[in-house]
Structure formats: C-alpha cells, structure tokens
Tab-separated table of C-alpha atoms in Angstrom:
chain	number	residue	atom	x	y	z
A	1	MET	CA	17.538	151.410	85.753
A	2	TRP	CA	20.933	149.749	85.732
A	3	TYR	CA	21.550	146.534	87.686
A	4	VAL	CA	24.726	144.695	88.536
A	5	ILE	CA	24.511	140.929	88.231
A	6	GLU	CA	27.290	138.914	89.841
A	7	GLY	CA	27.474	135.197	89.209
A	8	TYR	CA	29.779	133.104	91.370
A	9	ASP	CA	31.313	129.963	89.869
A	10	GLY	CA	31.349	126.668	91.715
A	11	GLN	CA	34.356	124.400	91.928
A	12	GLN	CA	35.621	122.530	88.865
A	13	VAL	CA	33.079	124.090	86.472
A	14	LEU	CA	35.384	125.301	83.701
A	15	ALA	CA	34.255	122.590	81.256
A	16	ALA	CA	30.579	123.377	81.932
A	17	ARG	CA	31.310	127.092	81.555
A	18	MET	CA	32.958	126.573	78.179
A	19	GLN	CA	30.103	124.368	76.980
A	20	ALA	CA	27.444	126.964	77.914
A	21	ARG	CA	29.521	129.986	76.840
A	22	THR	CA	28.020	130.525	73.376
A	23	ALA	CA	24.455	130.588	74.700
A	24	HIS	CA	25.538	132.870	77.557
A	25	LEU	CA	27.228	135.305	75.142
A	26	ASP	CA	24.230	135.268	72.788
A	27	ARG	CA	22.038	136.631	75.582
A	28	LEU	CA	24.582	139.338	76.354
A	29	LYS	CA	24.826	140.281	72.672
A	30	ALA	CA	21.045	140.665	72.586
A	31	LEU	CA	21.256	143.158	75.467
A	32	LEU	CA	24.085	144.958	73.672
A	33	ASP	CA	22.070	145.168	70.449
A	34	GLN	CA	19.202	146.691	72.449
A	35	GLY	CA	21.529	149.294	73.968
A	36	ARG	CA	20.997	147.856	77.462
A	37	LEU	CA	24.462	146.471	78.247
A	38	LEU	CA	27.010	148.656	80.016
A	39	LEU	CA	29.643	145.955	80.529
A	40	ALA	CA	30.073	142.229	80.990
A	41	GLY	CA	32.935	139.881	81.607
A	42	PRO	CA	34.385	137.050	83.644
A	43	CYS	CA	36.574	137.333	86.742
A	44	PRO	CA	39.705	135.182	86.369
A	45	ALA	CA	40.348	132.927	89.363
A	46	ILE	CA	44.006	134.002	89.348
A	47	ASP	CA	45.757	137.280	88.604
A	48	ALA	CA	46.058	136.698	84.867
A	49	GLU	CA	44.243	137.838	81.737
A	50	ASP	CA	44.022	134.185	80.645
A	51	PRO	CA	43.729	131.996	83.736
A	52	GLY	CA	44.013	128.745	81.809
A	53	GLU	CA	42.908	125.714	83.805
A	54	ALA	CA	42.465	127.875	86.949
A	55	GLY	CA	39.271	129.110	85.307
A	56	PHE	CA	37.095	131.865	86.664
A	57	SER	CA	35.607	132.817	90.005
A	58	GLY	CA	32.507	134.265	88.383
A	59	SER	CA	31.214	137.021	86.134
A	60	VAL	CA	29.890	140.565	86.295
A	61	VAL	CA	27.159	142.018	84.101
A	62	ILE	CA	25.847	145.567	84.332
A	63	ALA	CA	22.724	145.990	82.266
A	64	GLU	CA	19.523	147.989	82.108
A	65	PHE	CA	16.194	146.427	83.071
A	66	ASP	CA	12.729	147.768	83.865
A	67	SER	CA	12.856	146.490	87.445
A	68	LEU	CA	14.833	144.477	89.947
A	69	GLU	CA	12.453	141.589	89.371
A	70	ALA	CA	13.110	141.702	85.616
A	71	ALA	CA	16.860	141.729	86.218
A	72	ARG	CA	16.581	138.754	88.563
A	73	ALA	CA	14.427	136.844	86.092
A	74	TRP	CA	16.957	137.490	83.322
A	75	ALA	CA	19.816	136.359	85.588
A	76	ASP	CA	17.940	133.224	86.690
A	77	ALA	CA	17.504	132.222	83.030
A	78	ASP	CA	21.240	132.428	82.270
A	79	PRO	CA	22.715	129.323	80.617
A	80	TYR	CA	25.471	129.327	83.250
A	81	VAL	CA	22.791	128.845	85.914
A	82	ALA	CA	21.198	125.984	83.967
A	83	ALA	CA	24.600	124.354	83.419
A	84	GLY	CA	25.478	124.527	87.114
A	85	VAL	CA	28.366	126.955	86.578
A	86	TYR	CA	27.031	129.578	88.963
A	87	VAL	CA	26.400	128.454	92.524
A	88	ARG	CA	25.099	131.895	93.490
A	89	VAL	CA	23.856	134.958	91.630
A	90	ASP	CA	23.445	138.364	93.247
A	91	VAL	CA	21.429	141.115	91.578
A	92	ARG	CA	21.265	144.667	92.883
A	93	PRO	CA	20.587	148.170	91.599
A	94	PHE	CA	23.513	150.113	90.163
A	95	ARG	CA	23.808	153.872	89.821
A	96	ARG	CA	26.065	154.855	86.970
A	97	VAL	CA	28.170	157.954	87.695
A	98	LEU	CA	31.218	157.724	85.399
A	99	PRO	CA	31.813	157.687	82.513
C-alpha cells in the first residue's frame, strides 16, 4: 500500500538539512530503484522554487510499504530525523487515484 510521509522542519535547520541531504536522498533513491517511490520533495518555506536562506518547511514522500508500521519505521530512520531537521513526522495511508 502507498503511504504519505510528511516531515516538518524545525526552526533554523537549513544547515543541518543540507548536511544530512545526501544520506536522505540515498534512501529515497533506494526506494525509487525498488519501484516503491511515487514522489518525494521538499516544501519551500516561501513561495519560490529556490527559497534560499528561508529554507524549507518540510518534505513529502509518497512511497509503497508493506504496512503502516513499516512506513513509520522507515520514516523514523530518516537522516533528517537523526539530524534534528524534522520536529514532527506524520505517516498515513494514501490511496492513489490519478495518474
């Protein structure tokens, strides 16, 4: 089943985000290589493609897991969690309709 994972950035975490970014992306690429990633990306903190020093308010990942527990475990192991970038992570089932 598909799950949406929303990570919410804390305040002043852009440097920590950039430091943990490669490890974060490596995990997403592994899901992509397994055919389990629908989409992933950050949410700019301002209305701009490149928010610069404003940074990001969080990220969204929609990926396939065997269960809600497996999705939560994957999200809890994210490098952004370990680096203190995310102050909260929500995981919930997602039903893909389009495309």
